[in-house]
Every structure is written in C-alpha cells, then in structure tokens.
Amino acid sequence: MIGASMETPVLRTPRLVLRPLAPSDAPVVQRRFPRWEIVQHLVRVPWPYPADGAETFLAGATEEIRTGFKAHWALIPRDGPDELIGIISLWPERPPERDQRGFWLDPEFQGQGLMSEAADRVTDHALRTLGWPGLWLTNSLDNRPSARVKERQGARLVDTEPASYVRGPGTRQIWRLDAEDWLAKRPRAPRD
C-alpha cells in the first residue's frame, strides 16, 4: 500500500455526514479544535495553537486530499449544527509507521457515540470498499475514550511504545484491526 492513492468520498452514518474537509472550514476548526481536552493527546500540533493554525492545517489537508495522500473528513451532524464538530482522517499503510487513522471531536459532542459511528463508517470504507487487509490504529495510553473506540471495533492491542504528545512524554498504544475479523462481524455494507 505504500504510495497508494485514495479518494475522499462523502460518507454517511445514521447521524452524521462525513464530507471532505475544505479551506472554508478554517473558522470552525479554529474555534472548536484548540482545546486542551483535545490536543493534549495529539502529536505534531503547535501549542499554544496559533491564530492561523486551522488555515495552515487545512491548506495541508486539502492538498493531501487533492493528491490522494490522505483522506480527511469533516463530521457534520445531520440534525445540526450545519458545521463540522470534528475531523476523522485515514491514510494507507506507510511502514515503518503503524498508524492509519486519526480523529478528534469537540468535547460538547463527546459521550454520544458519534465518533464510534464515524470511525465505523471510515473503517468499513477502508476494509470493505478499498479492500485494505487491516488498519493500524494508535492512541495515547491516557486517552481512554479513543481506546474504547478501538476496543468496540474489535481491534487488538499489539504493542506499546514511548511517544511524545503535546502534554509531554507518554506511552502510545498500537492496535491492529484485521479486515477478516471486521467483515465477519459486519457481513453487510452500510447504507449511505
């Protein structure tokens, strides 16, 4: 899968529309993203978040979408608000890195199963539609909500390693979710 290119199609879940990120999302990202509850568990995020942080991120993300290097989706609730409440990203395996998906959700919308819903849809897209053999997934050991998403999906914890996060040194959990296991538990494709 190294060098693989991918598209970022519109995907739907019962409560969300996942559409490709766009530069016009910058004001909403700038308002919703730079919160300690979100960024403390992330890597490679400037902190304090600069005034042009969202614009800079979206310039890179939209280029990655355009070139097929990564897929980045805005999470839009079907019942409002009519703006993104989080982001989920997906990319092909690129060894030696064991990580293929990342996400964040505005804390106002956490605890409702929305990220699990989005992660399930994106995972199904990767493993069923794109035919990937599996996904490598990671999270900070201290980020239990992110780990719970992976556990609910049936991913197996396969390793831990030291990592550096915005909040400082920590431990990264590495998970593997195999397509065979995923498809056995979900024999039908989701309906958009």
mmCIF file of C-alpha atoms in Angstrom:
data_model
loop_
_atom_site.group_PDB
_atom_site.id
_atom_site.type_symbol
_atom_site.label_atom_id
_atom_site.label_comp_id
_atom_site.label_asym_id
_atom_site.label_seq_id
_atom_site.Cartn_x
_atom_site.Cartn_y
_atom_site.Cartn_z
ATOM 1 C CA MET A 1 0.000 0.000 0.000
ATOM 2 C CA ILE A 2 2.986 2.282 0.111
ATOM 3 C CA GLY A 3 2.393 5.107 -2.306
ATOM 4 C CA ALA A 4 -1.268 4.172 -2.643
ATOM 5 C CA SER A 5 -3.583 6.994 -3.575
ATOM 6 C CA MET A 6 -7.109 7.373 -2.292
ATOM 7 C CA GLU A 7 -10.232 9.436 -2.779
ATOM 8 C CA THR A 8 -12.272 11.174 -0.082
ATOM 9 C CA PRO A 9 -15.900 10.402 -0.929
ATOM 10 C CA VAL A 10 -18.888 11.692 1.018
ATOM 11 C CA LEU A 11 -19.874 9.033 3.563
ATOM 12 C CA ARG A 12 -22.993 8.882 5.713
ATOM 13 C CA THR A 13 -23.992 7.328 9.017
ATOM 14 C CA PRO A 14 -27.388 7.440 10.726
ATOM 15 C CA ARG A 15 -26.479 10.699 12.490
ATOM 16 C CA LEU A 16 -23.570 12.160 10.503
ATOM 17 C CA VAL A 17 -22.483 13.247 7.063
ATOM 18 C CA LEU A 18 -18.745 12.878 6.515
ATOM 19 C CA ARG A 19 -17.631 15.191 3.731
ATOM 20 C CA PRO A 20 -14.149 16.159 2.558
ATOM 21 C CA LEU A 21 -12.535 18.960 4.528
ATOM 22 C CA ALA A 22 -12.322 22.309 2.741
ATOM 23 C CA PRO A 23 -10.388 25.536 3.323
ATOM 24 C CA SER A 24 -13.722 27.196 4.203
ATOM 25 C CA ASP A 25 -13.799 25.036 7.373
ATOM 26 C CA ALA A 26 -10.934 27.064 8.888
ATOM 27 C CA PRO A 27 -13.012 29.389 11.126
ATOM 28 C CA VAL A 28 -14.925 26.466 12.650
ATOM 29 C CA VAL A 29 -11.765 24.380 13.176
ATOM 30 C CA GLN A 30 -10.051 27.394 14.731
ATOM 31 C CA ARG A 31 -12.975 27.765 17.153
ATOM 32 C CA ARG A 32 -13.588 24.088 18.020
ATOM 33 C CA PHE A 33 -10.157 22.416 17.900
ATOM 34 C CA PRO A 34 -7.701 24.281 20.147
ATOM 35 C CA ARG A 35 -8.906 22.869 23.473
ATOM 36 C CA TRP A 36 -6.633 21.158 25.936
ATOM 37 C CA GLU A 37 -9.048 18.195 26.234
ATOM 38 C CA ILE A 38 -8.409 17.525 22.531
ATOM 39 C CA VAL A 39 -4.805 18.482 21.854
ATOM 40 C CA GLN A 40 -3.143 17.035 24.955
ATOM 41 C CA HIS A 41 -3.330 13.522 23.436
ATOM 42 C CA LEU A 42 -2.051 14.514 19.975
ATOM 43 C CA VAL A 43 1.379 14.753 18.375
ATOM 44 C CA ARG A 44 2.705 17.391 15.980
ATOM 45 C CA VAL A 45 0.208 20.079 16.976
ATOM 46 C CA PRO A 46 1.614 23.543 17.715
ATOM 47 C CA TRP A 47 0.657 24.628 21.227
ATOM 48 C CA PRO A 48 -0.451 27.210 22.098
ATOM 49 C CA TYR A 49 -2.419 26.919 18.888
ATOM 50 C CA PRO A 50 -1.564 29.854 16.607
ATOM 51 C CA ALA A 51 -4.157 32.229 15.164
ATOM 52 C CA ASP A 52 -3.534 30.749 11.695
ATOM 53 C CA GLY A 53 -3.350 27.138 12.931
ATOM 54 C CA ALA A 54 -6.560 25.990 11.248
ATOM 55 C CA GLU A 55 -5.717 27.715 7.954
ATOM 56 C CA THR A 56 -2.271 26.110 7.938
ATOM 57 C CA PHE A 57 -3.662 22.670 8.788
ATOM 58 C CA LEU A 58 -6.424 22.896 6.175
ATOM 59 C CA ALA A 59 -4.019 24.033 3.460
ATOM 60 C CA GLY A 60 -2.028 20.855 4.053
ATOM 61 C CA ALA A 61 -5.081 18.635 4.492
ATOM 62 C CA THR A 62 -6.791 19.820 1.309
ATOM 63 C CA GLU A 63 -3.558 19.233 -0.613
ATOM 64 C CA GLU A 64 -3.384 15.705 0.849
ATOM 65 C CA ILE A 65 -6.993 15.131 -0.271
ATOM 66 C CA ARG A 66 -6.262 16.537 -3.740
ATOM 67 C CA THR A 67 -3.213 14.306 -4.223
ATOM 68 C CA GLY A 68 -4.809 11.236 -2.617
ATOM 69 C CA PHE A 69 -2.130 11.070 0.084
ATOM 70 C CA LYS A 70 -4.731 11.089 2.898
ATOM 71 C CA ALA A 71 -8.487 11.350 3.268
ATOM 72 C CA HIS A 72 -9.793 13.961 5.730
ATOM 73 C CA TRP A 73 -13.487 14.198 6.555
ATOM 74 C CA ALA A 74 -15.463 16.874 8.374
ATOM 75 C CA LEU A 75 -18.071 15.378 10.716
ATOM 76 C CA ILE A 76 -21.378 17.179 10.183
ATOM 77 C CA PRO A 77 -24.395 16.213 12.330
ATOM 78 C CA ARG A 78 -27.486 15.528 10.196
ATOM 79 C CA ASP A 79 -29.649 17.304 12.794
ATOM 80 C CA GLY A 80 -27.320 20.335 13.135
ATOM 81 C CA PRO A 81 -25.334 22.336 13.672
ATOM 82 C CA ASP A 82 -24.612 22.840 9.977
ATOM 83 C CA GLU A 83 -20.848 22.897 10.540
ATOM 84 C CA LEU A 84 -18.176 20.414 11.453
ATOM 85 C CA ILE A 85 -17.939 19.142 15.019
ATOM 86 C CA GLY A 86 -14.802 17.093 14.466
ATOM 87 C CA ILE A 87 -12.492 15.529 11.918
ATOM 88 C CA ILE A 88 -11.531 11.973 11.033
ATOM 89 C CA SER A 89 -8.620 11.111 8.747
ATOM 90 C CA LEU A 90 -7.456 7.930 7.028
ATOM 91 C CA TRP A 91 -4.312 7.057 5.105
ATOM 92 C CA PRO A 92 -2.701 3.979 3.550
ATOM 93 C CA GLU A 93 -0.136 1.982 5.487
ATOM 94 C CA ARG A 94 3.317 3.534 5.247
ATOM 95 C CA PRO A 95 5.844 1.348 7.120
ATOM 96 C CA PRO A 96 7.532 1.570 9.472
ATOM 97 C CA GLU A 97 4.782 3.804 10.896
ATOM 98 C CA ARG A 98 1.941 1.766 12.394
ATOM 99 C CA ASP A 99 -0.859 4.315 12.307
ATOM 100 C CA GLN A 100 -3.559 4.843 9.669
ATOM 101 C CA ARG A 101 -6.406 6.792 11.235
ATOM 102 C CA GLY A 102 -6.781 9.835 13.440
ATOM 103 C CA PHE A 103 -9.713 11.802 14.805
ATOM 104 C CA TRP A 104 -10.923 14.465 17.186
ATOM 105 C CA LEU A 105 -14.357 15.573 18.323
ATOM 106 C CA ASP A 106 -15.487 18.782 20.002
ATOM 107 C CA PRO A 107 -15.969 17.913 23.714
ATOM 108 C CA GLU A 108 -19.528 19.296 23.538
ATOM 109 C CA PHE A 109 -20.430 16.294 21.325
ATOM 110 C CA GLN A 110 -18.432 13.573 23.098
ATOM 111 C CA GLY A 111 -20.070 10.744 25.013
ATOM 112 C CA GLN A 112 -22.859 10.271 22.440
ATOM 113 C CA GLY A 113 -21.247 7.566 20.296
ATOM 114 C CA LEU A 114 -20.736 9.934 17.357
ATOM 115 C CA MET A 115 -17.021 9.225 16.986
ATOM 116 C CA SER A 116 -17.634 5.479 17.138
ATOM 117 C CA GLU A 117 -20.230 5.916 14.394
ATOM 118 C CA ALA A 118 -17.817 7.916 12.224
ATOM 119 C CA ALA A 119 -14.908 5.552 12.917
ATOM 120 C CA ASP A 120 -17.044 2.540 11.995
ATOM 121 C CA ARG A 121 -18.043 4.135 8.681
ATOM 122 C CA VAL A 122 -14.484 5.132 7.776
ATOM 123 C CA THR A 123 -13.170 1.719 8.841
ATOM 124 C CA ASP A 124 -15.754 -0.014 6.683
ATOM 125 C CA HIS A 125 -14.738 2.211 3.777
ATOM 126 C CA ALA A 126 -11.082 1.208 4.233
ATOM 127 C CA LEU A 127 -11.603 -2.505 4.778
ATOM 128 C CA ARG A 128 -14.605 -3.217 2.551
ATOM 129 C CA THR A 129 -14.602 -0.582 -0.208
ATOM 130 C CA LEU A 130 -10.845 -0.089 -0.558
ATOM 131 C CA GLY A 131 -10.061 -3.715 0.287
ATOM 132 C CA TRP A 132 -7.281 -2.989 2.759
ATOM 133 C CA PRO A 133 -6.128 -6.049 4.745
ATOM 134 C CA GLY A 134 -6.390 -4.201 8.037
ATOM 135 C CA LEU A 135 -5.738 -0.972 9.905
ATOM 136 C CA TRP A 136 -3.038 0.075 12.322
ATOM 137 C CA LEU A 137 -4.518 2.365 14.978
ATOM 138 C CA THR A 138 -2.907 4.267 17.836
ATOM 139 C CA ASN A 139 -3.735 6.410 20.823
ATOM 140 C CA SER A 140 -2.160 7.817 23.931
ATOM 141 C CA LEU A 141 -2.396 5.365 26.826
ATOM 142 C CA ASP A 142 -4.130 8.135 28.795
ATOM 143 C CA ASN A 143 -6.786 8.661 26.115
ATOM 144 C CA ARG A 144 -9.333 6.059 27.259
ATOM 145 C CA PRO A 145 -12.180 7.328 25.030
ATOM 146 C CA SER A 146 -10.015 6.768 21.934
ATOM 147 C CA ALA A 147 -9.016 3.307 23.164
ATOM 148 C CA ARG A 148 -12.691 2.436 23.757
ATOM 149 C CA VAL A 149 -13.499 3.237 20.106
ATOM 150 C CA LYS A 150 -10.848 0.726 19.060
ATOM 151 C CA GLU A 151 -11.998 -1.888 21.580
ATOM 152 C CA ARG A 152 -15.614 -1.585 20.381
ATOM 153 C CA GLN A 153 -14.433 -2.088 16.816
ATOM 154 C CA GLY A 154 -12.689 -5.319 17.773
ATOM 155 C CA ALA A 155 -9.108 -4.089 17.377
ATOM 156 C CA ARG A 156 -6.391 -5.988 19.245
ATOM 157 C CA LEU A 157 -3.797 -4.180 21.343
ATOM 158 C CA VAL A 158 -0.493 -5.436 19.915
ATOM 159 C CA ASP A 159 2.173 -3.105 21.322
ATOM 160 C CA THR A 160 3.036 -0.046 23.363
ATOM 161 C CA GLU A 161 5.933 2.346 22.886
ATOM 162 C CA PRO A 162 7.179 5.678 24.209
ATOM 163 C CA ALA A 163 5.759 8.719 22.432
ATOM 164 C CA SER A 164 5.784 12.476 22.748
ATOM 165 C CA TYR A 165 2.463 14.293 22.958
ATOM 166 C CA VAL A 166 1.503 17.949 23.268
ATOM 167 C CA ARG A 167 1.234 17.391 27.034
ATOM 168 C CA GLY A 168 4.682 15.755 27.146
ATOM 169 C CA PRO A 169 6.199 12.262 27.157
ATOM 170 C CA GLY A 170 3.817 9.338 27.326
ATOM 171 C CA THR A 171 3.018 5.883 26.048
ATOM 172 C CA ARG A 172 1.382 5.095 22.735
ATOM 173 C CA GLN A 173 -0.875 2.079 22.357
ATOM 174 C CA ILE A 174 -0.742 0.329 18.973
ATOM 175 C CA TRP A 175 -3.767 -1.653 17.809
ATOM 176 C CA ARG A 176 -4.460 -3.873 14.801
ATOM 177 C CA LEU A 177 -7.874 -4.329 13.256
ATOM 178 C CA ASP A 178 -7.869 -7.052 10.585
ATOM 179 C CA ALA A 179 -10.303 -6.898 7.676
ATOM 180 C CA GLU A 180 -11.191 -10.575 8.042
ATOM 181 C CA ASP A 181 -12.405 -10.013 11.621
ATOM 182 C CA TRP A 182 -14.200 -6.781 10.730
ATOM 183 C CA LEU A 183 -16.055 -8.250 7.759
ATOM 184 C CA ALA A 184 -17.023 -11.407 9.667
ATOM 185 C CA LYS A 185 -18.790 -9.258 12.288
ATOM 186 C CA ARG A 186 -20.324 -6.915 9.686
ATOM 187 C CA PRO A 187 -21.295 -9.002 6.647
ATOM 188 C CA ARG A 188 -23.293 -6.191 5.023
ATOM 189 C CA ALA A 189 -22.051 -2.842 3.794
ATOM 190 C CA PRO A 190 -23.550 0.219 5.490
ATOM 191 C CA ARG A 191 -26.156 2.163 3.549
ATOM 192 C CA ASP A 192 -25.392 5.751 2.715
#
